[in-house]
């Protein structure tokens, strides 16, 4: 009768067997593919079926439907229906005589029952005596009858008692299922530790442990079968026992009435439901954490795969960009060394191997490729990939709130756990921080590779130069030195090759460590023993980080506000002091000091000589010319947007002559270059630079003939008429329009002609002009220059980061190392002395660029020039830079005529001797003597026949003229 139930209870262990067999299959597939670095992939490919038990088939594995399991007791009901409803049976003798197991009250009741039985028997004896007189058969003495409701009694025994016995076994089987799940989970986690954390597969007992679990399940199934077989026999015997006493005082019929039996059966079913609910809660807690483990595990596997692929990719990039080139350099130099040592094909060695293949092609291509290759992007991609892999992690899990909950038979208390807090914390600590560190070390390593390449170039170039000199008497010594130089070059090339290999292998090892550390950290963090503590810890750390960021942001804002206020106050004080000093000198209330100190004069006048001592490569790199290389450009999106707006207005027929205004060296020409790149293909594009001053109207007409070579005209009116007759439209750029005027009587006529030209030809020509800032302000004040243009665009001010970025970008291409020296009268912060050398360099670099920006401000050319002038020593490819504070107080001692003279140079940009004499109304000899003083002191520089302000004093001169209200 109970065979079906026995089978169902045994089948409840089948999911455990399926999980064991699936896990065994996974292990066997992993062991069958023992190739290196395939363990993670094999595990990932073959564990999806097992993962489905945790995710998709969870209900099939864990839940037991009680109604379906017992099938509404149909089989039991049918069996009970085979019993008769009422049966009369004779009570046995034991129903009247006390038994040893009977209680006292029952014994008393049996005594009274026997007493009445004896009385009954006495009546029967009397009746039998009378019957004997009549020779009739005597009535036999017998015990009383009792009525047995067999169906009700069978319901009690085969349903209620069955459920009571079954519930004990049911609870034991459920507990056993839970233990099996826990054992499988423990083995599964051990597999994870071996595959993921150790990274390779070793001989283990996992299969034996799983097979032991499977054998235990088989034994338990046999125990279940035996239990049900014995239970049927036990219930049959119990039924027979109850049948004898049913309906007697020992077991009255009321005890197995239908209602009472049903109530008892429902109570047992309620107990069963409680067991099932308890089991489901415990199983849910186990599998919920197991699901979390698998989700993190599969994300870890993906992350490991990304780390492995990125390591291989970086190794490939290193081999392709660095190591192969290093090997080629070594082989080339060794080949050259052999021929030099044997004195064979020396001309071929110099011209082909060293000069062309190495210096002109090999190393430049190596440096260019190295600069083009963005190694850091690979690390950024890896960091972002890690975030993406864990980005879809389920946030909330219902997990046990107490440790060792699995050892407590009670129902575990669950609480929502935000796993993302833990994941983000582990990512921040184990991945992001370490990858940032590796980025820094990688950048340093690449910079060292560049420096090594430049040093290699220097060694080879010097060896070639020395060998080709003809002032050495002994050719043998000359050849020996050449040989030694190439030998040193080989040594340097090998050092660079070893450095690049070490850089590659170190990065690969560190990425492996980051991966292992992260997996170990997050695996340990999501263990049940550490989960709650780790979540609390990560939340606390996140709050600390957020609070720190808020505090830092507040401090930075406060510091910037204080710095601006402090700078503003100091500027006002300085301005007031300078004005006070200037007015005292103008009014003759104070004696004038020496015009300019010899130290400053020598520093200014020797600028070109000092820069000429720098390597030619470095001079070219920092040459003050308009930028054509996009890598060195400063992005000025607002200025370009304004130019595009002006150009668009012109194309739409609006009045749009445009003037680009900026200081000398602020980047006007570079901005025009960008404009030309973007729009020169739409209309015919003409661009002209006024390199010399155009004073007379005839000179202006001749210049316009150069601009409009396809137009015949002799006067401005004819030119305007011919331009308006043109079929097509064109763009004309005129740079340095300040060359159209000179500050003297009738010196503004050409500007007026130019304004007339652009006003009356705007429909046919888009006029774009450039003008110096202070010249434009002067002309706008005197001629309302602003009214002649539809758009006046001022170059936006550069900030410290812009200046720093421009210089560091250029220097990065040089390969030289930088060593910042402490400036004179250096007062660092309190902790400076305790810094390491590298930390001091960072601090000194920041201090240098801060001072450089305060010195140069918006003048990029001045910043580049002062950077080169700050290099005090070049040794072993290391530049020693020192910011030198210069005393410009001599400006306050300049006479009025000297100030007017310098103001003229500021307005015109450059002046010839004749132009300077005309402006001041001097004789040429007087003007020459005046200018020579400025040139000797370094305030002015002479280039061919023109004089211009030394860029090193430009900013201070502007500030001084501003104090005296010459400029605004």
mmCIF file with all atom_site columns, N, CA and C in Angstrom, residues 33 63 181 240 356 425 481 534 601 615 653 710 757 861 911 953:
data_model
loop_
_atom_site.group_PDB
_atom_site.id
_atom_site.type_symbol
_atom_site.label_atom_id
_atom_site.label_alt_id
_atom_site.label_comp_id
_atom_site.label_asym_id
_atom_site.label_entity_id
_atom_site.label_seq_id
_atom_site.pdbx_PDB_ins_code
_atom_site.Cartn_x
_atom_site.Cartn_y
_atom_site.Cartn_z
_atom_site.occupancy
_atom_site.B_iso_or_equiv
_atom_site.pdbx_formal_charge
_atom_site.auth_seq_id
_atom_site.auth_comp_id
_atom_site.auth_asym_id
_atom_site.auth_atom_id
_atom_site.pdbx_PDB_model_num
ATOM 1  N N  . UNK A 1 33  ? 40.677 17.983 -20.367 1.00 0.00 ? 33  UNK A N  1
ATOM 2  C CA . UNK A 1 33  ? 41.319 19.082 -21.108 1.00 0.00 ? 33  UNK A CA 1
ATOM 3  C C  . UNK A 1 33  ? 42.330 19.734 -20.188 1.00 0.00 ? 33  UNK A C  1
ATOM 4  N N  . UNK A 1 63  ? 11.790 22.289 -4.062  1.00 0.00 ? 63  UNK A N  1
ATOM 5  C CA . UNK A 1 63  ? 10.429 22.251 -3.529  1.00 0.00 ? 63  UNK A CA 1
ATOM 6  C C  . UNK A 1 63  ? 9.800  20.862 -3.656  1.00 0.00 ? 63  UNK A C  1
ATOM 7  N N  . UNK A 1 181 ? 22.913 18.958 0.069   1.00 0.00 ? 181 UNK A N  1
ATOM 8  C CA . UNK A 1 181 ? 23.101 20.217 -0.652  1.00 0.00 ? 181 UNK A CA 1
ATOM 9  C C  . UNK A 1 181 ? 24.317 20.970 -0.107  1.00 0.00 ? 181 UNK A C  1
ATOM 10 N N  . UNK A 1 240 ? -4.420 -4.928 14.511  1.00 0.00 ? 240 UNK A N  1
ATOM 11 C CA . UNK A 1 240 ? -4.953 -6.124 15.172  1.00 0.00 ? 240 UNK A CA 1
ATOM 12 C C  . UNK A 1 240 ? -5.038 -5.917 16.697  1.00 0.00 ? 240 UNK A C  1
ATOM 13 N N  . UNK A 1 356 ? 71.322 56.189 -41.819 1.00 0.00 ? 356 UNK A N  1
ATOM 14 C CA . UNK A 1 356 ? 70.001 56.042 -42.425 1.00 0.00 ? 356 UNK A CA 1
ATOM 15 C C  . UNK A 1 356 ? 69.110 55.051 -41.655 1.00 0.00 ? 356 UNK A C  1
ATOM 16 N N  . UNK A 1 425 ? 33.095 48.082 -3.595  1.00 0.00 ? 425 UNK A N  1
ATOM 17 C CA . UNK A 1 425 ? 34.215 48.272 -2.677  1.00 0.00 ? 425 UNK A CA 1
ATOM 18 C C  . UNK A 1 425 ? 35.412 47.432 -3.069  1.00 0.00 ? 425 UNK A C  1
ATOM 19 N N  . UNK A 1 481 ? 88.242 55.280 -30.764 1.00 0.00 ? 481 UNK A N  1
ATOM 20 C CA . UNK A 1 481 ? 87.173 56.007 -30.082 1.00 0.00 ? 481 UNK A CA 1
ATOM 21 C C  . UNK A 1 481 ? 85.816 55.746 -30.746 1.00 0.00 ? 481 UNK A C  1
ATOM 22 N N  . UNK A 1 534 ? 31.538 42.465 5.847   1.00 0.00 ? 534 UNK A N  1
ATOM 23 C CA . UNK A 1 534 ? 32.135 43.116 4.682   1.00 0.00 ? 534 UNK A CA 1
ATOM 24 C C  . UNK A 1 534 ? 31.227 44.205 4.142   1.00 0.00 ? 534 UNK A C  1
ATOM 25 N N  . UNK A 1 601 ? 70.359 92.533 -16.902 1.00 0.00 ? 601 UNK A N  1
ATOM 26 C CA . UNK A 1 601 ? 70.734 92.904 -18.263 1.00 0.00 ? 601 UNK A CA 1
ATOM 27 C C  . UNK A 1 601 ? 71.422 91.743 -18.962 1.00 0.00 ? 601 UNK A C  1
ATOM 28 N N  . UNK A 1 615 ? 70.171 71.373 -27.053 1.00 0.00 ? 615 UNK A N  1
ATOM 29 C CA . UNK A 1 615 ? 70.196 70.512 -28.236 1.00 0.00 ? 615 UNK A CA 1
ATOM 30 C C  . UNK A 1 615 ? 69.295 71.072 -29.335 1.00 0.00 ? 615 UNK A C  1
ATOM 31 N N  . UNK A 1 653 ? 24.541 85.945 -46.111 1.00 0.00 ? 653 UNK A N  1
ATOM 32 C CA . UNK A 1 653 ? 24.349 87.287 -46.643 1.00 0.00 ? 653 UNK A CA 1
ATOM 33 C C  . UNK A 1 653 ? 24.395 88.394 -45.610 1.00 0.00 ? 653 UNK A C  1
ATOM 34 N N  . UNK A 1 710 ? 43.975 88.581 -59.794 1.00 0.00 ? 710 UNK A N  1
ATOM 35 C CA . UNK A 1 710 ? 43.114 88.373 -60.965 1.00 0.00 ? 710 UNK A CA 1
ATOM 36 C C  . UNK A 1 710 ? 42.227 89.566 -61.269 1.00 0.00 ? 710 UNK A C  1
ATOM 37 N N  . UNK A 1 757 ? 37.232 99.326 -47.735 1.00 0.00 ? 757 UNK A N  1
ATOM 38 C CA . UNK A 1 757 ? 37.244 98.167 -48.635 1.00 0.00 ? 757 UNK A CA 1
ATOM 39 C C  . UNK A 1 757 ? 36.403 97.018 -48.085 1.00 0.00 ? 757 UNK A C  1
ATOM 40 N N  . UNK A 1 861 ? 53.994 82.088 -26.208 1.00 0.00 ? 861 UNK A N  1
ATOM 41 C CA . UNK A 1 861 ? 55.373 82.220 -26.688 1.00 0.00 ? 861 UNK A CA 1
ATOM 42 C C  . UNK A 1 861 ? 56.313 82.580 -25.554 1.00 0.00 ? 861 UNK A C  1
ATOM 43 N N  . UNK A 1 911 ? 59.287 97.846 -34.943 1.00 0.00 ? 911 UNK A N  1
ATOM 44 C CA . UNK A 1 911 ? 59.532 99.130 -35.607 1.00 0.00 ? 911 UNK A CA 1
ATOM 45 C C  . UNK A 1 911 ? 60.938 99.143 -36.165 1.00 0.00 ? 911 UNK A C  1
ATOM 46 N N  . UNK A 1 953 ? 60.447 90.302 -21.118 1.00 0.00 ? 953 UNK A N  1
ATOM 47 C CA . UNK A 1 953 ? 59.995 91.450 -20.329 1.00 0.00 ? 953 UNK A CA 1
ATOM 48 C C  . UNK A 1 953 ? 58.616 91.927 -20.791 1.00 0.00 ? 953 UNK A C  1
#
